[in-house]
Each structure stands twice: as C-alpha cells, then as structure tokens.
CSV table of C-alpha atoms and ligand atoms in Angstrom, one decimal:
chain,number,residue,atom,x,y,z
V,1,MET,CA,64.3,-94.6,-124.5
V,2,GLN,CA,63.0,-93.5,-121.0
V,3,THR,CA,59.3,-93.9,-120.6
V,4,LYS,CA,56.8,-94.5,-117.8
V,5,LEU,CA,57.3,-98.2,-118.4
V,6,THR,CA,61.0,-98.0,-117.9
V,7,GLN,CA,60.4,-96.1,-114.7
V,8,LEU,CA,57.7,-98.5,-113.4
V,9,LEU,CA,59.8,-101.6,-113.9
V,10,ASN,CA,63.3,-100.0,-113.5
V,11,ILE,CA,64.4,-101.3,-116.9
V,12,LYS,CA,66.7,-99.9,-119.6
V,13,TYR,CA,64.4,-100.2,-122.6
V,14,PRO,CA,60.6,-100.0,-122.7
V,15,ILE,CA,60.0,-103.5,-123.8
V,16,ILE,CA,58.3,-106.6,-122.3
V,17,GLN,CA,59.1,-110.0,-123.7
V,18,ALA,CA,55.5,-111.1,-123.8
V,19,PRO,CA,54.2,-114.2,-122.1
V,20,MET,CA,53.7,-117.1,-124.5
V,21,PHE,CA,52.0,-120.3,-123.6
V,22,LEU,CA,54.4,-123.3,-124.1
V,23,VAL,CA,57.1,-121.0,-125.5
V,24,SER,CA,58.3,-118.8,-122.6
V,25,ASN,CA,60.8,-120.1,-120.0
V,26,THR,CA,63.3,-118.9,-117.5
V,27,ALA,CA,66.2,-119.0,-119.9
V,28,MET,CA,64.5,-116.5,-122.2
V,29,VAL,CA,63.6,-114.2,-119.3
V,30,ILE,CA,67.1,-114.3,-117.8
V,31,GLU,CA,68.4,-113.2,-121.2
V,32,ALA,CA,65.7,-110.6,-121.4
V,33,MET,CA,66.8,-109.2,-118.0
V,34,LYS,CA,70.5,-109.2,-119.1
V,35,GLY,CA,69.4,-107.3,-122.2
V,36,GLY,CA,67.8,-104.5,-120.2
V,37,ILE,CA,64.1,-105.4,-120.8
V,38,ALA,CA,61.4,-107.2,-118.8
V,39,GLY,CA,60.4,-110.8,-119.4
V,40,CYS,CA,57.2,-112.6,-118.6
V,41,ILE,CA,56.1,-116.2,-118.4
V,42,PRO,CA,52.5,-117.6,-118.3
V,43,ALA,CA,52.1,-119.3,-114.9
V,44,LEU,CA,50.3,-122.1,-116.8
V,45,ASN,CA,53.7,-123.1,-118.4
V,46,TYR,CA,54.3,-124.9,-115.1
V,47,ARG,CA,52.3,-128.0,-114.4
V,48,THR,CA,52.6,-127.7,-110.6
V,49,LEU,CA,52.8,-124.9,-108.1
V,50,ASP,CA,56.2,-126.3,-106.9
V,51,GLU,CA,57.6,-125.9,-110.5
V,52,LEU,CA,56.2,-122.3,-110.6
V,53,ARG,CA,57.9,-121.6,-107.2
V,54,ALA,CA,61.2,-123.0,-108.4
V,55,ALA,CA,61.0,-120.8,-111.5
V,56,ILE,CA,60.4,-117.7,-109.4
V,57,LYS,CA,63.4,-118.5,-107.2
V,58,GLU,CA,65.6,-119.1,-110.3
V,59,LEU,CA,64.6,-115.7,-111.7
V,60,LYS,CA,65.1,-113.9,-108.3
V,61,ALA,CA,68.6,-115.3,-108.1
V,62,ALA,CA,69.4,-114.3,-111.7
V,63,LYS,CA,67.9,-110.8,-111.6
V,64,VAL,CA,70.2,-108.0,-112.8
V,65,GLU,CA,70.1,-104.2,-112.6
V,66,GLY,CA,68.1,-102.9,-115.6
V,67,GLY,CA,66.0,-106.0,-116.0
V,68,SER,CA,62.7,-107.2,-114.5
V,69,PHE,CA,60.5,-110.3,-114.5
V,70,GLY,CA,56.9,-111.2,-114.1
V,71,PHE,CA,54.3,-113.8,-114.7
V,72,ASN,CA,51.0,-114.0,-116.6
V,73,LEU,CA,47.8,-115.1,-115.0
V,74,ILE,CA,44.7,-116.2,-116.8
V,75,VAL,CA,42.2,-114.8,-114.3
V,76,ASN,CA,38.9,-116.3,-115.5
V,77,LYS,CA,37.3,-119.6,-114.6
V,78,SER,CA,39.0,-121.7,-117.3
V,79,ASN,CA,42.2,-121.5,-115.2
V,80,ILE,CA,41.5,-123.9,-112.3
V,81,LYS,CA,45.0,-123.3,-110.9
V,82,TYR,CA,44.5,-119.5,-110.6
V,83,LYS,CA,44.1,-119.1,-106.8
V,84,GLY,CA,47.2,-121.3,-106.1
V,85,GLN,CA,49.3,-119.5,-108.7
V,86,LEU,CA,48.4,-116.1,-107.3
V,87,GLU,CA,49.2,-117.2,-103.8
V,88,VAL,CA,52.7,-118.5,-104.9
V,89,LEU,CA,53.4,-115.3,-106.8
V,90,CYS,CA,52.5,-113.2,-103.8
V,91,GLU,CA,54.5,-115.4,-101.4
V,92,GLU,CA,57.6,-115.6,-103.5
V,93,GLY,CA,57.4,-112.1,-105.1
V,94,CYS,CA,58.0,-110.9,-108.6
V,95,ASP,CA,58.1,-107.5,-110.2
V,96,PHE,CA,54.8,-107.6,-112.1
V,97,ILE,CA,51.8,-109.7,-113.1
V,98,ILE,CA,50.1,-109.5,-116.5
V,99,THR,CA,46.4,-110.5,-116.2
V,100,SER,CA,44.4,-111.8,-119.2
V,101,LEU,CA,40.9,-113.0,-119.9
V,102,GLY,CA,38.7,-111.9,-116.9
V,103,SER,CA,38.4,-109.4,-114.1
V,104,PRO,CA,41.8,-108.6,-112.5
V,105,GLU,CA,40.2,-107.3,-109.2
V,106,GLU,CA,41.4,-110.1,-106.9
V,107,THR,CA,44.9,-110.2,-108.5
V,108,ILE,CA,45.3,-106.4,-108.1
V,109,ARG,CA,44.2,-106.5,-104.5
V,110,GLN,CA,46.5,-109.3,-103.4
V,111,ALA,CA,49.5,-108.3,-105.6
V,112,HIS,CA,49.5,-104.6,-104.5
V,113,ALA,CA,49.4,-105.7,-100.9
V,114,VAL,CA,52.9,-107.2,-101.4
V,115,GLY,CA,54.2,-104.6,-103.8
V,116,ILE,CA,53.8,-106.4,-107.1
V,117,LYS,CA,52.6,-104.3,-110.1
V,118,VAL,CA,49.7,-105.4,-112.2
V,119,PHE,CA,49.3,-104.8,-115.9
V,120,CYS,CA,46.1,-105.9,-117.6
V,121,ASP,CA,45.5,-107.1,-121.2
V,122,VAL,CA,42.7,-105.1,-122.8
V,123,THR,CA,41.3,-104.9,-126.3
V,124,ASP,CA,38.8,-102.0,-126.0
V,125,LEU,CA,38.2,-98.8,-124.0
V,126,LYS,CA,35.4,-100.2,-121.8
V,127,PHE,CA,37.5,-102.9,-120.3
V,128,ALA,CA,40.5,-100.6,-120.1
V,129,GLN,CA,38.5,-98.1,-118.0
V,130,LYS,CA,37.4,-101.0,-115.8
V,131,VAL,CA,40.9,-102.2,-115.1
V,132,GLU,CA,42.0,-98.6,-114.5
V,133,SER,CA,39.2,-98.1,-111.9
V,134,LEU,CA,40.3,-101.3,-110.2
V,135,GLY,CA,43.8,-99.9,-109.8
V,136,ALA,CA,45.8,-101.5,-112.6
V,137,ASP,CA,49.3,-100.0,-113.0
V,138,ALA,CA,49.2,-100.1,-116.8
V,139,ALA,CA,46.9,-101.4,-119.6
V,140,ILE,CA,48.4,-103.7,-122.3
V,141,ALA,CA,46.6,-102.7,-125.5
V,142,VAL,CA,46.4,-105.9,-127.5
V,143,ASN,CA,45.8,-104.9,-131.1
V,144,ASN,CA,44.8,-106.7,-134.3
V,145,GLU,CA,48.4,-107.5,-135.3
V,146,ALA,CA,49.1,-109.4,-132.1
V,147,GLY,CA,49.9,-113.1,-132.0
V,148,GLY,CA,47.6,-115.4,-130.0
V,149,HIS,CA,44.1,-114.0,-129.1
V,150,ARG,CA,44.4,-110.7,-130.9
V,151,GLY,CA,42.2,-107.6,-130.6
V,152,ASN,CA,40.1,-105.8,-133.2
V,153,TYR,CA,41.7,-102.3,-133.4
V,154,SER,CA,44.8,-101.4,-135.3
V,155,PRO,CA,47.8,-100.4,-133.1
V,156,GLU,CA,47.4,-96.7,-133.9
V,157,GLU,CA,43.6,-96.7,-133.3
V,158,LEU,CA,43.9,-98.6,-130.0
V,159,ILE,CA,46.8,-96.6,-128.5
V,160,LYS,CA,45.2,-93.3,-129.3
V,161,LEU,CA,41.8,-94.4,-128.1
V,162,LEU,CA,43.2,-95.5,-124.8
V,163,THR,CA,45.8,-92.8,-124.1
V,164,SER,CA,43.2,-90.1,-124.7
V,165,ASN,CA,40.8,-91.7,-122.2
V,166,LEU,CA,43.1,-93.2,-119.5
V,167,LYS,CA,45.5,-91.9,-116.9
V,168,ILE,CA,47.5,-95.1,-116.5
V,169,PRO,CA,50.3,-95.9,-119.0
V,170,VAL,CA,49.4,-97.8,-122.2
V,171,ILE,CA,51.7,-100.6,-123.4
V,172,SER,CA,51.2,-101.7,-127.0
V,173,ALA,CA,51.1,-105.4,-127.8
V,174,GLY,CA,51.2,-106.7,-131.4
V,175,GLY,CA,53.0,-106.3,-134.6
V,176,VAL,CA,56.4,-105.1,-133.3
V,177,GLY,CA,59.5,-106.6,-134.8
V,178,CYS,CA,62.2,-103.9,-135.0
V,179,LYS,CA,63.2,-100.6,-133.4
V,180,ALA,CA,61.2,-98.5,-136.0
V,181,ASP,CA,58.0,-100.2,-134.9
V,182,ILE,CA,58.7,-99.4,-131.3
V,183,ASP,CA,59.4,-95.7,-132.2
V,184,LYS,CA,56.1,-95.7,-134.1
V,185,MET,CA,54.1,-97.1,-131.1
V,186,ILE,CA,55.7,-94.6,-128.7
V,187,GLY,CA,54.9,-91.9,-131.3
V,188,TYR,CA,51.2,-92.8,-131.1
V,189,GLY,CA,51.4,-92.4,-127.3
V,190,ALA,CA,52.4,-95.8,-125.9
V,191,GLU,CA,54.8,-96.0,-123.0
V,192,GLY,CA,56.3,-99.2,-124.2
V,193,VAL,CA,55.6,-102.4,-126.1
V,194,SER,CA,55.0,-106.1,-125.4
V,195,VAL,CA,56.7,-108.4,-128.0
V,196,GLY,CA,55.9,-112.1,-128.4
V,197,SER,CA,56.1,-113.7,-131.8
V,198,PRO,CA,59.7,-112.5,-132.7
V,199,PHE,CA,60.9,-114.5,-129.6
V,200,ILE,CA,59.5,-117.9,-130.7
V,201,ALA,CA,62.5,-118.6,-132.9
V,202,SER,CA,64.9,-117.9,-130.1
V,203,VAL,CA,67.6,-120.5,-129.3
V,204,GLU,CA,66.3,-120.5,-125.7
V,205,ALA,CA,62.6,-121.1,-126.4
V,206,ASN,CA,61.0,-124.4,-125.3
V,207,VAL,CA,59.6,-125.4,-128.6
V,208,THR,CA,60.8,-127.7,-131.4
V,209,ASP,CA,63.2,-126.6,-134.1
V,210,GLU,CA,60.4,-127.2,-136.7
V,211,TYR,CA,58.2,-124.6,-135.0
V,212,LYS,CA,61.1,-122.1,-134.8
V,213,GLN,CA,62.1,-122.8,-138.4
V,214,ALA,CA,58.4,-122.3,-139.5
V,215,CYS,CA,58.7,-118.8,-138.0
V,216,VAL,CA,61.7,-118.2,-140.3
V,217,ASP,CA,60.1,-119.7,-143.4
V,218,TYR,CA,56.6,-118.3,-143.2
V,219,GLY,CA,55.7,-114.6,-143.0
V,220,ALA,CA,52.9,-112.1,-142.2
V,221,LYS,CA,50.8,-113.2,-145.2
V,222,ASP,CA,50.8,-116.8,-143.8
V,223,ILE,CA,49.0,-116.0,-140.5
V,224,VAL,CA,45.4,-117.0,-140.3
V,225,MET,CA,42.8,-117.0,-137.5
V,226,THR,CA,41.5,-120.4,-136.3
V,227,GLN,CA,38.6,-121.3,-134.0
V,228,ARG,CA,39.9,-124.8,-133.7
V,229,ILE,CA,42.2,-124.3,-130.7
V,230,SER,CA,40.4,-122.7,-127.8
V,231,GLY,CA,37.1,-121.8,-129.3
V,232,THR,CA,38.2,-118.1,-129.3
V,233,PRO,CA,39.8,-117.1,-132.5
V,234,CYS,CA,43.6,-117.5,-132.3
V,235,THR,CA,46.4,-116.7,-134.9
V,236,VAL,CA,48.3,-119.7,-136.3
V,237,ILE,CA,50.7,-120.3,-139.2
V,238,ASN,CA,48.7,-121.5,-142.3
V,239,THR,CA,50.6,-124.8,-142.7
V,240,PRO,CA,49.3,-127.5,-145.0
V,241,TYR,CA,47.8,-129.3,-141.9
V,242,VAL,CA,45.9,-126.2,-140.9
V,243,GLN,CA,44.6,-125.8,-144.4
V,244,LYS,CA,43.6,-129.5,-144.4
V,245,ILE,CA,41.6,-129.3,-141.1
V,246,GLY,CA,40.2,-125.8,-141.8
V,247,THR,CA,39.9,-122.9,-139.4
V,248,LYS,CA,36.2,-122.8,-138.7
V,249,GLU,CA,34.5,-124.8,-136.0
V,250,SER,CA,33.0,-128.1,-137.3
V,251,TRP,CA,29.4,-128.4,-138.4
V,252,LEU,CA,28.6,-130.4,-135.3
V,253,GLU,CA,30.2,-127.9,-133.0
V,254,SER,CA,28.3,-125.0,-134.5
V,255,VAL,CA,25.0,-126.8,-134.1
V,256,LEU,CA,25.8,-127.7,-130.4
V,257,ASN,CA,27.1,-124.2,-129.7
V,258,LYS,CA,23.6,-122.9,-130.5
V,259,ASN,CA,22.2,-124.9,-127.5
V,260,LYS,CA,22.6,-122.8,-124.4
V,261,LYS,CA,23.0,-125.8,-122.1
V,262,LEU,CA,25.5,-127.7,-124.2
V,263,LYS,CA,27.6,-124.6,-125.3
V,264,LYS,CA,29.7,-124.6,-122.1
V,265,TRP,CA,30.6,-128.2,-122.5
V,266,VAL,CA,31.4,-128.0,-126.2
V,267,LYS,CA,33.7,-125.1,-125.4
V,268,MET,CA,35.5,-127.0,-122.7
V,269,ILE,CA,36.0,-130.0,-124.9
V,270,ARG,CA,37.2,-127.9,-127.8
V,271,PHE,CA,39.6,-126.1,-125.4
V,272,SER,CA,41.0,-129.3,-124.1
V,273,ILE,CA,41.5,-130.9,-127.5
V,274,GLY,CA,42.9,-127.7,-129.0
V,275,MET,CA,45.4,-127.2,-126.2
V,276,ARG,CA,46.6,-130.8,-126.4
V,277,ALA,CA,47.1,-130.4,-130.2
V,278,THR,CA,49.0,-127.1,-129.8
V,279,GLU,CA,51.2,-128.6,-127.1
V,280,ASN,CA,52.0,-131.6,-129.2
V,281,ALA,CA,52.8,-129.4,-132.2
V,282,ALA,CA,55.0,-127.1,-130.1
V,283,THR,CA,57.0,-129.8,-128.3
V,284,LYS,CA,57.0,-133.1,-130.3
V,285,ALA,CA,57.6,-134.3,-133.8
V,286,THR,CA,54.2,-134.4,-135.4
V,287,TYR,CA,52.6,-133.8,-138.8
V,288,LYS,CA,49.8,-132.0,-137.0
V,289,THR,CA,51.4,-128.6,-137.3
V,290,VAL,CA,49.2,-126.2,-135.4
V,291,TRP,CA,51.7,-123.4,-134.6
V,292,VAL,CA,50.6,-120.3,-132.8
V,293,ALA,CA,52.3,-117.1,-134.1
V,294,GLY,CA,51.5,-113.6,-135.2
V,295,PRO,CA,52.3,-111.6,-138.3
V,296,SER,CA,55.4,-110.1,-136.7
V,297,ILE,CA,57.3,-113.4,-137.6
V,298,GLU,CA,57.8,-111.4,-140.8
V,299,TYR,CA,60.9,-110.1,-139.1
V,300,THR,CA,62.2,-113.5,-138.1
V,301,LYS,CA,65.0,-114.4,-140.6
V,302,ALA,CA,66.9,-117.0,-138.5
V,303,ILE,CA,66.8,-118.8,-135.2
V,304,LEU,CA,68.8,-116.5,-133.0
V,305,PRO,CA,69.9,-116.2,-129.3
V,306,THR,CA,67.4,-114.0,-127.3
V,307,LYS,CA,70.1,-111.4,-126.9
V,308,ASP,CA,70.4,-110.9,-130.6
V,309,ILE,CA,66.6,-110.6,-131.0
V,310,ILE,CA,66.7,-107.9,-128.3
V,311,ALA,CA,69.5,-106.2,-130.1
V,312,LYS,CA,67.4,-106.0,-133.3
V,313,LEU,CA,64.6,-104.3,-131.2
V,314,VAL,CA,66.7,-101.7,-129.5
V,315,HIS,CA,69.2,-100.7,-132.2
L,401,FMN,C1,52.7,-118.5,-129.2
L,401,FMN,C2,52.0,-117.5,-128.4
L,401,FMN,C3,51.5,-117.8,-127.2
L,401,FMN,C4,50.9,-116.8,-126.4
L,401,FMN,N1,50.4,-117.2,-125.1
L,401,FMN,C5,49.9,-116.2,-124.3
L,401,FMN,C6,49.5,-116.5,-123.0
L,401,FMN,O1,49.7,-117.6,-122.5
L,401,FMN,N2,48.9,-115.5,-122.2
L,401,FMN,C7,48.8,-114.3,-122.7
L,401,FMN,O2,48.3,-113.4,-122.0
L,401,FMN,N3,49.1,-113.9,-124.0
L,401,FMN,C8,49.7,-114.9,-124.8
L,401,FMN,N4,50.1,-114.5,-126.0
L,401,FMN,C9,50.0,-113.1,-126.5
L,401,FMN,C10,51.3,-112.4,-126.1
L,401,FMN,O3,51.5,-112.3,-124.8
L,401,FMN,C11,51.4,-111.0,-126.8
L,401,FMN,O4,50.2,-110.2,-126.4
L,401,FMN,C12,51.5,-111.1,-128.3
L,401,FMN,O5,52.5,-112.0,-128.6
L,401,FMN,C13,51.9,-109.7,-128.9
L,401,FMN,O6,51.9,-109.8,-130.3
L,401,FMN,P1,53.2,-110.2,-131.2
L,401,FMN,O7,53.2,-111.7,-131.2
L,401,FMN,O8,52.9,-109.6,-132.5
L,401,FMN,O9,54.4,-109.6,-130.5
L,401,FMN,C14,50.7,-115.5,-126.9
L,401,FMN,C15,51.2,-115.2,-128.1
L,401,FMN,C16,51.9,-116.1,-128.9
L,401,FMN,C17,52.4,-115.8,-130.2
C-alpha cells in the first residue's frame, strides 16, 4: 500500500484519520499512529491555545515510526482563534496541517517555513488549482459521500477530475469504510484516503455512548443534510428530534437571509446556536439529538477500539 501519501507522511498505510469537531482527540490519534496511519485533530477542539500546545506535546512524545499526526485549521474569518492556533502549531511543530473553509495562503507560507506539510480540503477543480498554485502539498478531495460539510461530486468524478488536472497528490475524503473502498479510491487515482465517520464509534472518541451507539444503529439511508447547524448544509443522523425540528432554515431566517445587511448576523447567530446544540448532543445526555455523521457509518456494527477500526480498513 505504498503511495505518494505514505511517502509524504512516512506512514505505513495511505490513510488519514480525518479531523472531526468535538470527536477527535489525542487518544484516537495515538492509536492511529500505532496502527501505521496518520491522525488529525481540529485545533478548535481545544478551547485555549495552552490546551492545544499540551496536545501537541503529548502527540510528539507518543509518536512512533510509521505513524504521523497533524491538526486541522479553519482558515476563514469564522475562526477567531486562527492566528494564535497557527502560531502554536508552527512553534511546537507537527507533521501536517489540513486547512478547510478559506484561503490557505498564510498557513502554507508559515507552515512550510518550519517544515510542516499542508493539505487543503477542496470540493471542486477551481479551488484545487488555487491551492496547488499556492504551494499545497496535497489536495483533500471532499466528495458527496463525506460526513460533515460534504462536496457535490461523487468520489470517482472528483478524484478523476482532480488527478487529471493537478500535479499534487489527491487524497479522497468521504464514503470509505473498508479496505475494498480504499482500493477503489486508489484505483480511481487517489494517493490515499481521509476517513472520519467510521471512527466516531471508537472507544477512544470524546463523545457520548448514545452518539456512538447511534452510529451502530443507524445506516447510510438515515443520513440527511441539515441547514440548522452552521448555515452551510451538514450531514446528520435523521433522529426523531431532527425530524421534529426539520432540516431547512426557519421561515424567519430565510426572510432575514435575503437582506444583505442582516445576512451576516443571521449566519453568525445560526452558527453559534447550531454549534452549541451539536456540542450538547455530542457530549451530554439530551433528547436534542443532533449527531453529525456521514453515510459511511453503514460499516459501523459495534463500538470498537480505534485499533480494530484501523484493522478493518487495512485488512
Ligand atoms: C462528526 C464530524 C465532524 C467533522 N468535523 C470536521 C472539522 O472540524 N473540520 C474539517 O475540516 N472536517 C470535519 N469533518 C469532515 C472530515 O474531516 C472528513 O472530511 C469526513 O469525515 C470524510 O468523510 P467520512 O465521514 O465519510 O469518512 C467532520 C466530519 C464528521 C463526521
């Protein structure tokens, strides 16, 4: 399973345990590294820069041959901690950064100066060409089977579109739950995969057992898109609570969103309410079950240690 991704990160298998808001943590990434893959955590999973710094130190101390670790940075204006997070990552060091939502220019410049690789989430060719021209080390092709903020193209369409137009390696994100899926993505031309949803129901994940069990009990057909979390459509499990509140923006929101001046504020309020609801659902006992996951929970049949989930992916 040697590919450009295994060479770039010096890992055994061409797999990144994808960054997941609220879910990913150092325990998962340490197991990922032991299993010969790369692990990534959203910097936003840490409330303070000191907590982020402590996590980096823990991962540096736990790093093993054949494994690799990185962090995800939201690089647009919605992330008010961005500058501080980038500074800490560059000071402490990590193997790679995955950028999402915005221009990675500044991140690439600063990270490359200290030897950190930068991979950028992309959903179309235009943005992929932009990140390549800015010096990204790889493009992460987020397809329409991904969990979270998914793309519009099927895995095959997106991988082929990007690999035929880019020189940098393409890593496929979305819809991978077993080794056959990885072989398929590599067959389309990808140099590796980024896998999120199948790791939610891991023993090590930070979320409640109810959320993990929902990933076992529900499947691909139960995933719906909702606009009620961040304003941008996001995949969630279609629980009775999600059915009750609906997946479209409210009537008032859609009216306010048509007003150019108010739109920005409506989005910010929606983002803040949606994020709090998601955090409560992920970490506390609540009937308001808004659980983010993608269709690849289809493969989740039990809550398992991370190492067993990796074994399912590589064997
Ligand atoms: C619960 C959850 C949270 C996520 N949070 C983030 C995030 O904070 N930043 C990010 O760039 N991508 C995030 N993603 C997307 C993943 O990094 C990855 O692209 C996606 O999970 C791949 O699709 P899969 O779930 O089918 O494996 C999230 C996905 C899930 C399921």
